[in-house]
PDB file of C-alpha atoms in Angstrom:
ATOM      1  CA  MET A   1      48.989 137.908 115.148  1.00 56.00           C
ATOM      2  CA  ASN A   2      49.932 135.772 112.461  1.00 78.00           C
ATOM      3  CA  TYR A   3      50.862 132.280 111.980  1.00 75.00           C
ATOM      4  CA  LEU A   4      53.934 131.572 113.686  1.00 70.00           C
ATOM      5  CA  GLU A   5      53.113 133.695 116.890  1.00 75.00           C
ATOM      6  CA  ALA A   6      49.997 131.510 117.162  1.00 79.00           C
ATOM      7  CA  ASN A   7      51.617 128.631 117.597  1.00 77.00           C
ATOM      8  CA  PRO A   8      53.451 127.528 120.685  1.00 80.00           C
ATOM      9  CA  LYS A   9      55.468 125.275 118.675  1.00 84.00           C
ATOM     10  CA  VAL A  10      57.069 125.648 115.514  1.00 85.00           C
ATOM     11  CA  PRO A  11      54.901 123.929 112.886  1.00 88.00           C
ATOM     12  CA  TRP A  12      57.247 121.344 111.542  1.00 89.00           C
ATOM     13  CA  ASP A  13      55.008 119.590 108.966  1.00 91.00           C
ATOM     14  CA  ASP A  14      53.695 123.087 107.870  1.00 89.00           C
ATOM     15  CA  LEU A  15      56.987 123.690 106.899  1.00 89.00           C
ATOM     16  CA  ARG A  16      58.142 120.732 105.763  1.00 90.00           C
ATOM     17  CA  TYR A  17      55.721 120.811 103.170  1.00 89.00           C
ATOM     18  CA  ILE A  18      55.665 124.841 102.269  1.00 88.00           C
ATOM     19  CA  PHE A  19      59.779 123.679 101.329  1.00 87.00           C
ATOM     20  CA  GLY A  20      59.152 120.463 100.283  1.00 87.00           C
ATOM     21  CA  GLU A  21      55.746 120.628  97.908  1.00 84.00           C
ATOM     22  CA  ILE A  22      55.482 124.156  96.840  1.00 85.00           C
ATOM     23  CA  MET A  23      58.910 125.912  97.282  1.00 83.00           C
ATOM     24  CA  TYR A  24      61.619 123.451  96.396  1.00 76.00           C
ATOM     25  CA  GLY A  25      58.757 120.520  95.187  1.00 65.00           C
ATOM     26  CA  GLY A  26      57.576 122.163  92.411  1.00 71.00           C
ATOM     27  CA  HIS A  27      61.009 121.747  90.770  1.00 81.00           C
ATOM     28  CA  VAL A  28      60.996 118.196  91.141  1.00 82.00           C
ATOM     29  CA  THR A  29      58.910 116.084  89.107  1.00 82.00           C
ATOM     30  CA  ASP A  30      60.669 112.832  89.170  1.00 85.00           C
ATOM     31  CA  HIS A  31      58.395 110.275  91.947  1.00 86.00           C
ATOM     32  CA  TYR A  32      61.866 109.073  93.823  1.00 89.00           C
ATOM     33  CA  ASP A  33      63.407 112.592  94.105  1.00 87.00           C
ATOM     34  CA  ARG A  34      60.097 113.803  95.664  1.00 86.00           C
ATOM     35  CA  ARG A  35      60.701 110.935  98.006  1.00 88.00           C
ATOM     36  CA  LEU A  36      64.511 111.628  98.495  1.00 88.00           C
ATOM     37  CA  VAL A  37      63.184 115.427  99.445  1.00 88.00           C
ATOM     38  CA  SER A  38      60.452 114.384 101.769  1.00 89.00           C
ATOM     39  CA  ASN A  39      63.086 111.968 103.531  1.00 91.00           C
ATOM     40  CA  TYR A  40      65.933 114.387 103.785  1.00 88.00           C
ATOM     41  CA  LEU A  41      63.003 117.246 105.387  1.00 91.00           C
ATOM     42  CA  ALA A  42      61.674 114.537 107.700  1.00 92.00           C
ATOM     43  CA  ALA A  43      65.503 113.679 109.185  1.00 89.00           C
ATOM     44  CA  TYR A  44      66.357 117.551 109.180  1.00 87.00           C
ATOM     45  CA  MET A  45      63.209 119.328 110.185  1.00 89.00           C
ATOM     46  CA  HIS A  46      62.025 118.661 113.789  1.00 86.00           C
ATOM     47  CA  ASP A  47      62.656 120.322 117.532  1.00 86.00           C
ATOM     48  CA  GLU A  48      66.283 118.974 118.002  1.00 85.00           C
ATOM     49  CA  LEU A  49      67.515 121.230 115.014  1.00 84.00           C
ATOM     50  CA  LEU A  50      67.271 124.374 117.366  1.00 80.00           C
ATOM     51  CA  GLU A  51      68.840 122.133 119.909  1.00 82.00           C
ATOM     52  CA  GLY A  52      71.777 121.881 119.141  1.00 81.00           C
ATOM     53  CA  PHE A  53      71.321 118.812 116.764  1.00 84.00           C
ATOM     54  CA  GLU A  54      73.921 116.806 114.894  1.00 85.00           C
ATOM     55  CA  ILE A  55      74.137 117.157 111.145  1.00 82.00           C
ATOM     56  CA  PHE A  56      76.686 115.281 110.373  1.00 79.00           C
ATOM     57  CA  PRO A  57      79.513 113.996 112.365  1.00 78.00           C
ATOM     58  CA  GLY A  58      81.208 117.219 113.586  1.00 78.00           C
ATOM     59  CA  PHE A  59      78.678 120.175 113.130  1.00 82.00           C
ATOM     60  CA  LYS A  60      75.486 120.412 115.195  1.00 84.00           C
ATOM     61  CA  THR A  61      73.579 123.396 115.104  1.00 84.00           C
ATOM     62  CA  PRO A  62      73.602 126.401 116.974  1.00 82.00           C
ATOM     63  CA  THR A  63      71.270 126.305 120.016  1.00 78.00           C
ATOM     64  CA  ASN A  64      68.432 128.754 119.444  1.00 74.00           C
ATOM     65  CA  SER A  65      69.182 131.864 120.357  1.00 68.00           C
ATOM     66  CA  GLY A  66      66.764 133.394 118.154  1.00 66.00           C
ATOM     67  CA  ASN A  67      69.718 136.162 116.984  1.00 76.00           C
ATOM     68  CA  THR A  68      70.212 135.497 113.498  1.00 81.00           C
ATOM     69  CA  LYS A  69      74.296 137.313 113.850  1.00 86.00           C
ATOM     70  CA  ASP A  70      74.728 134.538 116.845  1.00 84.00           C
ATOM     71  CA  ILE A  71      73.356 132.038 114.345  1.00 82.00           C
ATOM     72  CA  LEU A  72      75.839 132.994 111.346  1.00 85.00           C
ATOM     73  CA  GLU A  73      78.541 133.483 113.685  1.00 86.00           C
ATOM     74  CA  HIS A  74      78.302 129.805 114.945  1.00 83.00           C
ATOM     75  CA  ILE A  75      78.301 128.430 110.865  1.00 83.00           C
ATOM     76  CA  ASP A  76      81.172 130.718 110.382  1.00 86.00           C
ATOM     77  CA  THR A  77      83.193 129.765 113.312  1.00 86.00           C
ATOM     78  CA  ALA A  78      82.063 125.323 114.451  1.00 84.00           C
ATOM     79  CA  PHE A  79      81.713 124.573 110.579  1.00 81.00           C
ATOM     80  CA  PRO A  80      84.010 121.788 109.824  1.00 82.00           C
ATOM     81  CA  GLN A  81      86.089 122.324 105.906  1.00 81.00           C
ATOM     82  CA  GLU A  82      83.993 120.053 103.676  1.00 81.00           C
ATOM     83  CA  SER A  83      84.547 116.640 103.695  1.00 82.00           C
ATOM     84  CA  PRO A  84      83.158 113.720 102.100  1.00 85.00           C
ATOM     85  CA  THR A  85      81.177 112.454 105.363  1.00 82.00           C
ATOM     86  CA  ALA A  86      79.604 115.813 105.312  1.00 81.00           C
ATOM     87  CA  PHE A  87      77.825 114.470 102.448  1.00 80.00           C
ATOM     88  CA  GLY A  88      77.494 111.051 104.008  1.00 80.00           C
ATOM     89  CA  MET A  89      80.119 109.268 101.644  1.00 84.00           C
ATOM     90  CA  HIS A  90      83.173 107.553 103.135  1.00 87.00           C
ATOM     91  CA  PRO A  91      85.856 109.426 103.670  1.00 83.00           C
ATOM     92  CA  ASN A  92      88.134 107.379 101.135  1.00 88.00           C
ATOM     93  CA  ALA A  93      85.927 109.032  98.989  1.00 88.00           C
ATOM     94  CA  GLU A  94      87.887 112.511  98.375  1.00 88.00           C
ATOM     95  CA  ILE A  95      91.108 110.236  97.434  1.00 90.00           C
ATOM     96  CA  GLY A  96      89.380 109.155  94.578  1.00 87.00           C
ATOM     97  CA  PHE A  97      87.767 112.536  93.957  1.00 87.00           C
ATOM     98  CA  ARG A  98      91.493 114.833  94.445  1.00 90.00           C
ATOM     99  CA  LEU A  99      93.309 111.727  92.013  1.00 93.00           C
ATOM    100  CA  MET A 100      90.769 112.559  89.009  1.00 93.00           C
ATOM    101  CA  GLN A 101      91.384 116.014  89.765  1.00 94.00           C
ATOM    102  CA  ALA A 102      94.996 115.798  89.563  1.00 95.00           C
ATOM    103  CA  ASP A 103      94.944 113.831  86.730  1.00 95.00           C
ATOM    104  CA  THR A 104      92.799 116.142  85.118  1.00 94.00           C
ATOM    105  CA  MET A 105      95.013 119.166  86.060  1.00 94.00           C
ATOM    106  CA  PHE A 106      98.237 117.632  84.770  1.00 93.00           C
ATOM    107  CA  ASN A 107      96.162 116.311  81.123  1.00 91.00           C
ATOM    108  CA  ASN A 108      95.933 119.985  80.840  1.00 89.00           C
ATOM    109  CA  ILE A 109      99.582 120.952  81.381  1.00 88.00           C
ATOM    110  CA  ARG A 110     100.691 118.137  78.716  1.00 86.00           C
ATOM    111  CA  GLU A 111      98.454 119.678  76.057  1.00 84.00           C
ATOM    112  CA  LEU A 112      99.474 123.239  77.135  1.00 80.00           C
ATOM    113  CA  GLN A 113     103.514 122.458  76.107  1.00 78.00           C
ATOM    114  CA  PRO A 114     104.086 122.735  72.447  1.00 70.00           C
ATOM    115  CA  ARG A 115     103.722 120.379  70.099  1.00 70.00           C
ATOM    116  CA  GLY A 116     106.590 118.505  67.614  1.00 63.00           C
ATOM    117  CA  GLY A 117     108.930 115.999  66.503  1.00 58.00           C
ATOM    118  CA  GLY A 118     112.334 117.757  66.561  1.00 53.00           C
ATOM    119  CA  GLY A 119     115.168 115.934  68.896  1.00 54.00           C
ATOM    120  CA  VAL A 120     117.586 117.738  69.724  1.00 49.00           C
ATOM    121  CA  GLY A 121     118.742 121.106  68.222  1.00 59.00           C
ATOM    122  CA  GLY A 122     114.711 121.711  67.095  1.00 72.00           C
ATOM    123  CA  LEU A 123     113.328 124.689  66.581  1.00 77.00           C
ATOM    124  CA  SER A 124     110.930 126.463  69.505  1.00 79.00           C
ATOM    125  CA  LEU A 125     107.417 126.661  68.193  1.00 78.00           C
ATOM    126  CA  THR A 126     108.338 130.744  67.678  1.00 84.00           C
ATOM    127  CA  GLU A 127     111.559 129.808  66.075  1.00 85.00           C
ATOM    128  CA  LYS A 128     109.376 127.424  63.765  1.00 84.00           C
ATOM    129  CA  ALA A 129     106.805 130.156  63.655  1.00 85.00           C
ATOM    130  CA  LYS A 130     109.575 132.863  62.080  1.00 89.00           C
ATOM    131  CA  VAL A 131     110.907 130.380  59.661  1.00 88.00           C
ATOM    132  CA  MET A 132     107.536 129.914  58.446  1.00 89.00           C
ATOM    133  CA  LEU A 133     106.386 133.562  58.337  1.00 91.00           C
ATOM    134  CA  ASP A 134     110.212 134.066  56.361  1.00 91.00           C
ATOM    135  CA  ASP A 135     108.637 132.187  53.616  1.00 90.00           C
ATOM    136  CA  ILE A 136     105.207 133.310  52.781  1.00 91.00           C
ATOM    137  CA  VAL A 137     107.352 136.598  52.781  1.00 91.00           C
ATOM    138  CA  GLU A 138     109.898 135.134  50.080  1.00 92.00           C
ATOM    139  CA  LYS A 139     107.082 134.096  48.017  1.00 92.00           C
ATOM    140  CA  MET A 140     105.902 137.012  47.661  1.00 90.00           C
ATOM    141  CA  PRO A 141     105.676 139.528  45.212  1.00 87.00           C
ATOM    142  CA  GLU A 142     107.705 143.065  44.785  1.00 87.00           C
ATOM    143  CA  PRO A 143     105.869 145.830  46.052  1.00 85.00           C
ATOM    144  CA  PHE A 144     103.598 147.801  43.600  1.00 86.00           C
ATOM    145  CA  GLU A 145     105.145 151.645  42.092  1.00 88.00           C
ATOM    146  CA  MET A 146     101.224 152.964  42.514  1.00 88.00           C
ATOM    147  CA  LEU A 147     103.099 156.482  41.095  1.00 89.00           C
ATOM    148  CA  GLU A 148     104.330 154.272  37.735  1.00 88.00           C
ATOM    149  CA  ILE A 149     101.406 151.888  37.173  1.00 87.00           C
ATOM    150  CA  LEU A 150      99.858 155.433  36.733  1.00 88.00           C
ATOM    151  CA  GLU A 151     102.014 157.169  34.644  1.00 89.00           C
ATOM    152  CA  ARG A 152     101.559 153.920  32.192  1.00 88.00           C
ATOM    153  CA  VAL A 153      97.950 153.893  32.359  1.00 88.00           C
ATOM    154  CA  GLU A 154      97.956 157.859  31.112  1.00 87.00           C
ATOM    155  CA  GLU A 155     100.722 156.779  27.693  1.00 85.00           C
ATOM    156  CA  ARG A 156      97.888 154.509  26.517  1.00 83.00           C
ATOM    157  CA  THR A 157      95.008 156.319  26.705  1.00 75.00           C
TER     158      THR A 157
END
């Protein structure tokens, strides 16, 4: 018989210690962060968790059916859309986030636009590149005639 089967009740204190100090707690180095993790575990890990405890407004945990399939189905069907209230924030927090997200997106789009100081009748980026390429090709010397060069070398030697 294992430890969990030997206890008629869920050993919440032990589970909080395992999660908070051993599994996750080993990664928390700041004293205040450790207190935060401990408080979250104390708020969520208790008997009501298995009896329809409201984790945040609009989402209750499933009742203790003991069936993993039912619990996963409950999460898939009953879990509300992600919102600031799920994270303990004011509902207007999402407005600020979405504004910043839109601002970043439009700045990225603007930066991708071709730059140039030309007014009406100006050349596009492709046309400018073609003009520069044509200019470079004009400045290049004529191709060497290797056969003629080799004949000259043979004549001199």
